[in-house]
Short mmCIF file of C-alpha atoms and ligand atoms in Angstrom, two decimals:
data_model
loop_
_atom_site.label_atom_id
_atom_site.label_comp_id
_atom_site.label_asym_id
_atom_site.label_seq_id
_atom_site.Cartn_x
_atom_site.Cartn_y
_atom_site.Cartn_z
CA MET A 13 -36.14 -90.31 3.73
CA ASN A 14 -36.89 -91.95 0.20
CA ARG A 15 -36.99 -95.61 -0.31
CA ALA A 16 -34.13 -96.83 -2.20
CA ILE A 17 -34.02 -97.98 -5.98
CA ASN A 18 -32.69 -101.33 -5.91
CA HIS A 19 -32.80 -104.78 -7.83
CA THR A 20 -36.50 -105.19 -7.47
CA HIS A 21 -36.93 -102.19 -9.79
CA ASP A 22 -34.91 -103.37 -12.84
CA PRO A 23 -37.17 -102.99 -15.68
CA ASN A 24 -35.52 -106.02 -17.47
CA LEU A 25 -36.77 -108.29 -14.76
CA ARG A 26 -39.42 -111.19 -16.04
CA SER A 27 -41.86 -113.29 -14.16
CA TRP A 28 -42.57 -116.71 -14.51
CA VAL A 29 -46.14 -115.46 -14.39
CA GLU A 30 -46.79 -114.89 -18.16
CA SER A 31 -49.31 -112.17 -17.89
CA ALA A 32 -47.11 -109.95 -15.66
CA ASN A 33 -44.73 -109.56 -18.51
CA GLN A 34 -47.22 -108.17 -20.95
CA LYS A 35 -46.93 -104.70 -22.00
CA GLY A 36 -49.21 -102.57 -20.32
CA THR A 37 -49.84 -104.59 -17.33
CA ASP A 38 -50.70 -102.61 -14.31
CA PHE A 39 -48.95 -105.35 -12.08
CA PRO A 40 -45.59 -106.37 -13.61
CA ILE A 41 -42.86 -107.75 -11.11
CA GLN A 42 -41.78 -104.32 -10.46
CA ASN A 43 -45.09 -103.43 -8.98
CA LEU A 44 -45.98 -105.98 -6.31
CA PRO A 45 -49.16 -104.23 -4.58
CA PHE A 46 -50.67 -105.63 -1.60
CA GLY A 47 -54.52 -106.35 -1.08
CA VAL A 48 -56.96 -108.73 0.72
CA PHE A 49 -58.93 -111.53 -1.27
CA CYS A 50 -60.99 -114.60 -0.74
CA HIS A 51 -61.27 -117.32 -3.34
CA ARG A 52 -64.62 -117.50 -4.39
CA GLU A 53 -64.91 -121.28 -4.72
CA GLN A 54 -62.68 -122.65 -1.81
CA THR A 55 -61.95 -120.94 1.46
CA LYS A 56 -64.03 -117.83 2.40
CA THR A 57 -61.20 -116.80 4.64
CA PRO A 58 -59.52 -113.60 3.66
CA HIS A 59 -55.85 -113.89 2.75
CA ILE A 60 -53.33 -111.25 2.02
CA GLY A 61 -52.49 -111.40 -1.76
CA VAL A 62 -49.96 -109.71 -3.98
CA ALA A 63 -51.08 -108.66 -7.57
CA ILE A 64 -48.80 -110.04 -10.37
CA GLY A 65 -50.26 -109.87 -13.79
CA ASP A 66 -53.83 -111.09 -13.73
CA GLN A 67 -53.06 -113.62 -10.73
CA ILE A 68 -52.78 -113.17 -7.13
CA LEU A 69 -50.00 -114.60 -4.92
CA ASP A 70 -51.48 -115.92 -1.94
CA LEU A 71 -49.13 -115.04 0.89
CA PHE A 72 -50.98 -117.25 3.57
CA THR A 73 -50.26 -120.35 1.18
CA CYS A 74 -46.62 -119.25 0.89
CA CYS A 75 -46.32 -119.28 4.50
CA GLN A 76 -48.14 -122.55 4.89
CA LEU A 77 -45.51 -123.97 2.22
CA GLY A 78 -42.60 -122.58 4.05
CA LEU A 79 -41.47 -120.22 1.45
CA PHE A 80 -40.90 -117.44 3.88
CA GLU A 81 -39.00 -119.46 6.12
CA GLU A 82 -35.93 -117.30 6.52
CA LEU A 83 -37.97 -114.32 7.14
CA PRO A 84 -38.40 -112.58 10.59
CA GLU A 85 -41.19 -114.21 12.60
CA PRO A 86 -43.44 -110.94 13.18
CA LEU A 87 -43.24 -110.55 9.40
CA THR A 88 -44.47 -113.94 8.47
CA ALA A 89 -47.09 -113.88 11.33
CA ALA A 90 -48.30 -110.41 9.67
CA CYS A 91 -48.59 -112.10 6.13
CA ARG A 92 -51.06 -114.72 7.75
CA GLU A 93 -53.43 -112.21 8.90
CA SER A 94 -56.63 -111.35 6.96
CA SER A 95 -55.73 -107.44 6.82
CA LEU A 96 -52.72 -105.50 5.94
CA ASN A 97 -52.75 -103.59 9.40
CA GLN A 98 -50.19 -105.74 11.17
CA LEU A 99 -48.04 -105.85 7.87
CA MET A 100 -48.27 -101.97 7.81
CA ALA A 101 -47.75 -101.54 11.47
CA LEU A 102 -44.21 -103.22 11.29
CA GLY A 103 -42.88 -100.27 9.48
CA SER A 104 -40.82 -99.87 6.19
CA TRP A 105 -37.97 -102.20 7.03
CA ALA A 106 -40.67 -105.23 6.74
CA THR A 107 -41.89 -103.94 3.43
CA GLU A 108 -38.58 -103.78 2.10
CA ILE A 109 -37.44 -107.41 3.05
CA LEU A 110 -40.85 -108.87 1.93
CA ARG A 111 -40.63 -107.03 -1.36
CA ASP A 112 -37.24 -108.44 -1.90
CA ARG A 113 -38.29 -111.88 -1.02
CA LEU A 114 -41.51 -111.79 -3.55
CA SER A 115 -39.36 -110.25 -6.10
CA LEU A 116 -36.98 -113.37 -5.96
CA LEU A 117 -40.07 -115.78 -5.79
CA LEU A 118 -41.84 -114.60 -8.85
CA ARG A 119 -38.90 -113.57 -11.02
CA LEU A 120 -37.95 -115.95 -14.26
CA ASN A 121 -34.77 -117.79 -13.58
CA GLY A 122 -35.01 -116.76 -9.86
CA SER A 123 -32.50 -118.12 -7.18
CA GLN A 124 -34.78 -120.86 -6.60
CA SER A 125 -36.82 -123.60 -8.20
CA LEU A 126 -40.70 -122.68 -8.66
CA PRO A 127 -42.98 -124.17 -5.91
CA GLU A 128 -44.57 -127.24 -6.86
CA ALA A 129 -47.97 -126.28 -5.19
CA ASN A 130 -50.07 -123.78 -6.80
CA ILE A 131 -49.58 -120.46 -4.69
CA LEU A 132 -51.30 -118.27 -7.34
CA VAL A 133 -55.14 -117.44 -7.60
CA PRO A 134 -56.48 -116.04 -10.85
CA MET A 135 -57.87 -112.68 -10.24
CA ALA A 136 -61.19 -113.60 -12.19
CA GLU A 137 -61.86 -116.26 -9.33
CA ALA A 138 -61.10 -113.93 -6.58
CA GLU A 139 -63.32 -111.61 -4.40
CA LEU A 140 -61.35 -108.35 -3.19
CA LEU A 141 -61.99 -106.91 0.17
CA LEU A 142 -61.05 -103.74 1.70
CA PRO A 143 -57.10 -103.93 2.15
CA ALA A 144 -57.26 -102.97 5.89
CA ASN A 145 -59.46 -102.01 8.77
CA ILE A 146 -59.51 -98.44 8.30
CA GLY A 147 -59.73 -96.51 11.76
CA ASP A 148 -59.70 -93.25 10.65
CA TYR A 149 -59.93 -91.18 7.52
CA THR A 150 -58.68 -87.86 6.64
CA ASP A 151 -59.43 -85.87 3.41
CA PHE A 152 -57.01 -83.08 2.41
CA TYR A 153 -57.27 -80.47 -0.35
CA ALA A 154 -53.91 -80.25 -1.75
CA SER A 155 -54.38 -79.39 -5.24
CA ILE A 156 -53.92 -75.50 -5.48
CA PHE A 157 -55.88 -75.89 -9.02
CA HIS A 158 -58.62 -77.51 -7.49
CA ALA A 159 -58.97 -75.18 -4.62
CA THR A 160 -58.81 -71.94 -6.76
CA ASN A 161 -61.41 -73.70 -9.41
CA VAL A 162 -63.68 -74.53 -6.80
CA GLY A 163 -63.08 -71.13 -4.83
CA LYS A 164 -63.93 -69.06 -7.85
CA LEU A 165 -67.21 -70.83 -8.28
CA PHE A 166 -68.16 -69.75 -4.82
CA ARG A 167 -66.31 -66.64 -4.06
CA PRO A 168 -65.24 -65.18 -7.82
CA ASP A 169 -63.58 -62.32 -6.05
CA ASN A 170 -61.66 -64.18 -3.31
CA PRO A 171 -60.93 -67.89 -4.67
CA LEU A 172 -58.22 -68.81 -2.27
CA LEU A 173 -58.47 -68.13 1.11
CA LEU A 174 -55.38 -66.61 3.09
CA ASN A 175 -54.31 -69.63 5.05
CA TYR A 176 -54.13 -72.08 1.84
CA LYS A 177 -50.53 -71.60 1.22
CA TYR A 178 -49.61 -72.07 4.86
CA VAL A 179 -51.71 -74.91 6.00
CA PRO A 180 -52.44 -78.23 4.20
CA VAL A 181 -56.12 -77.83 4.68
CA GLY A 182 -58.26 -80.91 5.57
CA TYR A 183 -61.26 -82.57 7.26
CA HIS A 184 -62.04 -85.50 9.36
CA GLY A 185 -64.13 -87.84 6.97
CA ARG A 186 -66.07 -90.90 7.96
CA ALA A 187 -64.05 -94.22 7.71
CA SER A 188 -67.36 -96.49 8.11
CA SER A 189 -68.51 -95.50 4.83
CA ILE A 190 -65.32 -96.44 2.92
CA ILE A 191 -66.10 -98.92 0.46
CA LEU A 192 -64.26 -101.32 -2.31
CA SER A 193 -64.13 -100.59 -5.84
CA ASP A 194 -67.16 -101.93 -7.77
CA THR A 195 -69.60 -101.32 -4.77
CA SER A 196 -72.69 -99.55 -6.03
CA ILE A 197 -73.40 -95.76 -4.80
CA ASN A 198 -76.98 -95.20 -3.61
CA ARG A 199 -77.92 -91.71 -4.46
CA PRO A 200 -78.10 -89.90 -1.00
CA GLN A 201 -80.75 -87.86 0.18
CA GLY A 202 -80.34 -84.74 2.29
CA GLN A 203 -81.25 -81.20 2.76
CA GLN A 204 -80.56 -78.66 0.18
CA LYS A 205 -81.71 -75.26 -0.82
CA THR A 206 -81.11 -73.47 -3.94
CA ALA A 207 -80.63 -69.66 -4.00
CA GLN A 208 -84.31 -69.14 -5.10
CA GLU A 209 -85.76 -71.20 -1.96
CA SER A 210 -86.06 -69.55 0.96
CA VAL A 211 -85.87 -73.01 2.79
CA PRO A 212 -84.65 -76.19 2.30
CA THR A 213 -86.19 -79.27 1.21
CA PHE A 214 -85.19 -82.62 1.75
CA ALA A 215 -84.69 -84.77 -1.46
CA PRO A 216 -82.43 -87.29 -3.55
CA SER A 217 -79.29 -85.30 -4.38
CA GLN A 218 -79.47 -83.79 -7.89
CA LEU A 219 -75.69 -82.65 -7.94
CA LEU A 220 -74.01 -85.85 -6.84
CA ASP A 221 -70.32 -85.74 -8.24
CA TYR A 222 -66.92 -87.66 -7.79
CA GLU A 223 -63.65 -86.50 -6.81
CA MET A 224 -60.50 -88.02 -8.18
CA GLU A 225 -58.09 -88.34 -5.36
CA VAL A 226 -54.89 -90.28 -4.20
CA GLY A 227 -54.97 -91.99 -0.81
CA PHE A 228 -52.04 -93.03 1.21
CA PHE A 229 -52.28 -95.59 4.13
CA VAL A 230 -50.37 -95.13 7.44
CA GLY A 231 -47.70 -97.58 8.28
CA SER A 232 -46.45 -97.44 11.63
CA GLY A 233 -48.14 -94.83 13.62
CA ASN A 234 -47.34 -92.15 16.35
CA GLU A 235 -48.14 -92.04 19.94
CA LEU A 236 -50.67 -89.19 21.17
CA GLY A 237 -48.59 -86.34 21.75
CA GLN A 238 -45.60 -87.08 19.37
CA SER A 239 -45.53 -85.42 16.21
CA ILE A 240 -43.72 -86.82 12.97
CA ALA A 241 -40.82 -84.68 11.56
CA ILE A 242 -41.03 -84.09 7.84
CA ASP A 243 -38.03 -86.09 7.00
CA LYS A 244 -39.45 -88.95 8.79
CA ALA A 245 -42.80 -88.72 7.71
CA GLU A 246 -42.47 -91.12 4.57
CA GLU A 247 -41.37 -94.11 6.82
CA HIS A 248 -44.55 -93.94 8.21
CA ILE A 249 -46.32 -94.48 5.05
CA PHE A 250 -47.16 -97.77 3.69
CA GLY A 251 -48.62 -97.26 0.25
CA LEU A 252 -51.11 -95.45 -1.94
CA CYS A 253 -54.32 -96.28 -3.56
CA LEU A 254 -57.15 -94.38 -5.51
CA VAL A 255 -59.97 -92.62 -3.92
CA ASN A 256 -63.28 -91.34 -4.94
CA ASP A 257 -64.52 -88.97 -2.64
CA TRP A 258 -68.16 -89.02 -3.79
CA SER A 259 -69.74 -85.62 -3.15
CA ALA A 260 -73.09 -84.47 -3.04
CA ARG A 261 -72.79 -80.90 -4.37
CA ASP A 262 -76.23 -79.84 -3.09
CA ILE A 263 -76.07 -81.22 0.43
CA GLN A 264 -72.46 -80.00 0.63
CA ALA A 265 -73.24 -76.25 -0.31
CA TRP A 266 -76.16 -75.93 2.19
CA GLU A 267 -74.42 -77.74 4.94
CA TYR A 268 -70.85 -76.83 4.78
CA GLN A 269 -70.58 -73.59 6.95
CA PRO A 270 -69.19 -73.25 9.29
CA LEU A 271 -67.62 -76.65 10.33
CA GLY A 272 -66.97 -78.02 6.78
CA PRO A 273 -67.96 -81.29 5.08
CA PHE A 274 -70.29 -83.54 6.52
CA LEU A 275 -73.15 -85.66 4.83
CA GLY A 276 -72.48 -84.37 1.63
CA LYS A 277 -69.27 -86.66 1.65
CA SER A 278 -69.70 -89.23 4.32
CA PHE A 279 -72.38 -91.47 2.30
CA ALA A 280 -69.67 -93.22 0.26
CA THR A 281 -66.11 -93.24 -0.34
CA THR A 282 -64.75 -95.57 -2.88
CA ILE A 283 -61.06 -96.86 -2.82
CA SER A 284 -59.15 -99.10 -5.07
CA PRO A 285 -58.34 -102.80 -3.86
CA TRP A 286 -54.56 -102.69 -4.57
CA VAL A 287 -52.03 -100.70 -2.19
CA VAL A 288 -48.98 -99.77 -4.04
CA THR A 289 -46.13 -99.58 -1.91
CA PHE A 290 -43.65 -96.63 -1.43
CA GLU A 291 -40.88 -99.07 -2.23
CA ALA A 292 -42.67 -99.61 -5.64
CA LEU A 293 -42.90 -95.74 -6.54
CA ALA A 294 -39.20 -95.34 -5.88
CA PRO A 295 -38.32 -94.94 -9.44
CA PHE A 296 -40.98 -92.10 -9.74
CA ARG A 297 -40.23 -89.90 -7.11
CA CYS A 298 -39.81 -86.25 -8.43
CA PRO A 299 -39.36 -82.56 -6.87
CA ALA A 300 -42.19 -81.44 -4.81
CA PHE A 301 -44.52 -78.72 -6.86
CA ALA A 302 -42.49 -75.63 -7.72
CA ARG A 303 -44.25 -72.53 -5.85
CA PRO A 304 -44.25 -69.39 -7.65
CA GLU A 305 -41.76 -66.99 -6.51
CA ALA A 306 -44.45 -64.85 -4.91
CA ASP A 307 -45.57 -67.65 -2.73
CA PRO A 308 -44.62 -67.81 0.87
CA ALA A 309 -42.21 -70.79 1.91
CA PRO A 310 -43.75 -73.51 3.94
CA LEU A 311 -43.18 -72.60 7.78
CA ASN A 312 -40.11 -74.59 9.02
CA TYR A 313 -41.87 -77.97 10.11
CA LEU A 314 -43.26 -78.38 6.55
CA TYR A 315 -39.94 -77.75 5.13
CA SER A 316 -36.94 -80.02 4.33
CA PRO A 317 -34.39 -80.04 1.28
CA VAL A 318 -35.32 -83.75 0.70
CA ASN A 319 -38.89 -83.26 0.51
CA ALA A 320 -38.68 -80.33 -1.70
CA GLN A 321 -36.32 -82.44 -4.10
CA LEU A 322 -37.86 -85.95 -3.92
CA GLY A 323 -41.47 -85.24 -2.16
CA GLY A 324 -43.29 -85.47 -5.33
CA ILE A 325 -44.61 -88.66 -7.26
CA ASN A 326 -44.85 -88.60 -11.03
CA LEU A 327 -48.14 -90.55 -11.10
CA THR A 328 -50.92 -89.82 -13.69
CA VAL A 329 -54.61 -90.46 -12.68
CA GLU A 330 -57.41 -90.52 -15.16
CA VAL A 331 -61.21 -90.60 -14.93
CA MET A 332 -63.56 -92.23 -17.25
CA LEU A 333 -67.45 -92.29 -17.55
CA SER A 334 -69.73 -94.95 -18.83
CA SER A 335 -73.47 -93.96 -19.02
CA ALA A 336 -76.29 -97.06 -18.95
CA GLN A 337 -76.95 -96.08 -22.64
CA MET A 338 -73.22 -95.96 -23.38
CA ARG A 339 -73.17 -99.64 -22.08
CA GLU A 340 -76.01 -100.70 -24.00
CA GLN A 341 -74.78 -99.35 -27.21
CA LYS A 342 -71.30 -101.01 -26.41
CA ILE A 343 -69.55 -97.66 -26.54
CA PRO A 344 -66.46 -97.57 -24.42
CA PRO A 345 -66.12 -95.37 -21.27
CA VAL A 346 -65.15 -91.83 -22.29
CA ARG A 347 -62.30 -90.08 -20.73
CA LEU A 348 -63.34 -86.89 -18.74
CA SER A 349 -59.74 -85.87 -17.35
CA GLN A 350 -56.15 -86.73 -16.87
CA ALA A 351 -53.99 -85.09 -14.31
CA SER A 352 -50.60 -85.58 -12.70
CA PHE A 353 -50.06 -85.83 -9.05
CA LYS A 354 -47.02 -84.03 -9.57
CA GLN A 355 -48.87 -80.96 -9.41
CA MET A 356 -50.24 -80.94 -5.97
CA TYR A 357 -49.36 -78.15 -3.69
CA TRP A 358 -48.35 -80.27 -0.80
CA THR A 359 -46.63 -83.49 -0.89
CA ILE A 360 -47.89 -86.62 1.11
CA ALA A 361 -45.19 -86.02 3.87
CA GLN A 362 -46.19 -82.37 4.38
CA MET A 363 -49.88 -83.65 4.79
CA LEU A 364 -48.80 -86.48 7.18
CA THR A 365 -46.49 -84.15 9.25
CA HIS A 366 -49.08 -81.53 9.44
CA HIS A 367 -51.62 -83.92 10.73
CA THR A 368 -49.43 -85.06 13.73
CA SER A 369 -48.17 -81.65 14.48
CA ASN A 370 -50.47 -80.83 17.18
CA GLY A 371 -49.45 -84.08 18.66
CA CYS A 372 -52.79 -86.01 16.91
CA ASN A 373 -51.98 -89.99 16.83
CA LEU A 374 -52.04 -91.76 13.37
CA ARG A 375 -52.62 -95.41 13.70
CA SER A 376 -51.70 -98.23 11.13
CA GLY A 377 -54.19 -98.66 8.61
CA ASP A 378 -55.62 -95.01 8.76
CA LEU A 379 -56.10 -93.51 5.29
CA LEU A 380 -55.23 -90.12 4.24
CA ALA A 381 -56.27 -88.69 0.86
CA SER A 382 -54.80 -85.84 -1.14
CA GLY A 383 -58.18 -83.94 -2.15
CA THR A 384 -58.92 -83.68 -5.64
CA VAL A 385 -55.99 -83.87 -8.05
CA SER A 386 -56.61 -81.38 -10.73
CA GLY A 387 -54.08 -79.30 -12.94
CA ALA A 388 -53.89 -76.07 -14.35
CA GLU A 389 -54.91 -76.81 -17.98
CA SER A 390 -58.43 -77.52 -19.34
CA GLY A 391 -58.84 -81.50 -19.36
CA SER A 392 -57.16 -82.01 -16.16
CA GLN A 393 -60.09 -81.22 -13.53
CA GLY A 394 -60.72 -84.18 -11.28
CA SER A 395 -64.38 -83.62 -10.63
CA LEU A 396 -67.70 -82.49 -12.49
CA LEU A 397 -67.90 -79.31 -10.26
CA GLU A 398 -64.83 -77.97 -11.88
CA ILE A 399 -65.51 -79.35 -15.46
CA THR A 400 -69.10 -78.33 -15.88
CA ARG A 401 -68.35 -75.23 -13.80
CA ARG A 402 -71.12 -76.42 -11.23
CA GLY A 403 -73.44 -77.29 -13.69
CA SER A 404 -73.66 -74.48 -16.26
CA GLN A 405 -71.48 -75.86 -18.83
CA PRO A 406 -72.67 -79.51 -19.08
CA ILE A 407 -70.62 -81.84 -21.26
CA LYS A 408 -71.83 -84.10 -24.06
CA LEU A 409 -71.27 -87.82 -24.18
CA PRO A 410 -71.04 -90.20 -27.09
CA THR A 411 -74.35 -90.90 -27.05
CA ASP A 412 -75.41 -87.15 -27.33
CA GLU A 413 -76.72 -87.43 -23.63
CA MET A 414 -75.52 -84.34 -21.60
CA ARG A 415 -74.27 -84.24 -18.21
CA SER A 416 -74.09 -81.77 -15.50
CA PHE A 417 -73.57 -84.20 -12.64
CA LEU A 418 -73.93 -87.81 -12.41
CA GLU A 419 -77.00 -89.67 -13.33
CA ASP A 420 -78.39 -92.98 -12.16
CA GLY A 421 -76.46 -95.98 -14.13
CA ASP A 422 -73.48 -93.78 -14.60
CA GLN A 423 -70.30 -95.74 -13.74
CA VAL A 424 -67.02 -93.64 -12.70
CA ILE A 425 -64.02 -95.36 -13.36
CA MET A 426 -60.51 -93.97 -12.19
CA ARG A 427 -57.10 -95.14 -13.15
CA GLY A 428 -53.61 -94.47 -12.03
CA TYR A 429 -50.42 -95.29 -13.33
CA CYS A 430 -46.44 -94.25 -13.28
CA GLU A 431 -44.89 -94.33 -16.64
CA GLN A 432 -41.06 -93.22 -17.61
CA GLU A 433 -38.54 -93.90 -19.61
CA GLY A 434 -36.32 -96.67 -18.46
CA CYS A 435 -38.57 -97.79 -15.76
CA ALA A 436 -41.37 -100.48 -15.86
CA ARG A 437 -44.89 -99.24 -15.58
CA VAL A 438 -46.52 -99.29 -12.25
CA GLY A 439 -50.31 -99.30 -12.26
CA PHE A 440 -52.93 -98.85 -9.73
CA GLY A 441 -55.65 -100.91 -11.30
CA GLU A 442 -58.99 -99.29 -11.03
CA CYS A 443 -61.26 -97.47 -8.61
CA ARG A 444 -64.99 -98.11 -9.87
CA GLY A 445 -68.29 -97.10 -8.85
CA LYS A 446 -71.94 -97.10 -10.47
CA VAL A 447 -74.52 -94.80 -9.28
CA VAL A 448 -77.81 -96.55 -8.36
CA GLY A 449 -81.18 -94.59 -7.72
MN1 MN B 23 -62.30 -84.82 -1.38
#
């Protein structure tokens, strides 16, 4: 079932944190995303924080000051941890109670007087860390537009395989190389073989790419052997982040058959630092993608009326690029694409249900990613592979530099936000990464 819309989503709410009231902020009081940070100067112990405007509310300090005293003990204990895993494990009842408390604490003219001690840390003085210990990472392929675009490049006569409309296709990714936004990306080396070559060479990847994806963290998990029904799936999701699934297309093309992606993907996956909860997204739920009449209906275990009606999320994602030359010439990043998560063929609930349908256990803090978010229109493709048609149609940057794939010094910036009439904007912040040689 979906999370309810309540007083915490009221677009008229204002916070006593001034920067949270500015138009266009990613982190107004209606958002309240969770992350993990350390104060650069003071203690090096990681604390859980909540983004509010350009500040971070320190949950550990809130606990120390007794501001959460009325909350259940397991919840306050989870707020004192140095990762979100324990909070995620408690399940959606806990995040709902905590959201309610945080909203009252941070709102202007709230029911209580402002705390005297400082419970805020400026983001500029904080070092953000990975929000959770991610035990497992799975990457899906849920955009039919992406799957078709990519399929056309490799199999012009048969772009979409028969299973696509039945199976939320995915592969098991590598959790150890998930890194936080702003970590540099080393250009990977690997085996590659062009059509003209008869044997592969081992060399730095020349076809380095990004994939604009949306990630979702597992909240409460499931026991081995137990599956999660489609109408229960969302109760097991804590929240969402942005994901850049860096991809070395040359390594990938040579290695991917017969067992799928491996070293072409596992060298790095970047995530954004703030986890936007499913509670915060409640006003932005929308119908799942409308399948064309001719498409098969999902099998029963992947179908429910609630999921069909409200399984989608009205979330816009964007990719920006800034080359070293652009930065030298003070040219702002250029937008490469903009797409909507509404257009995904499979919903988050369908992906999670499918993942557990064989009895596979998911654990709190596991990360599942959607696959590249691409739309039908030009300008909505979430990878350079699609935009440049595997490099055959390079794009021109404002400096007149040409790009087929990423060059050293290129910075990829991903953004995500929910905006609609009658709602406060809920932003995801940024997911950034710069390629180094
Ligand atoms: Mn991917």
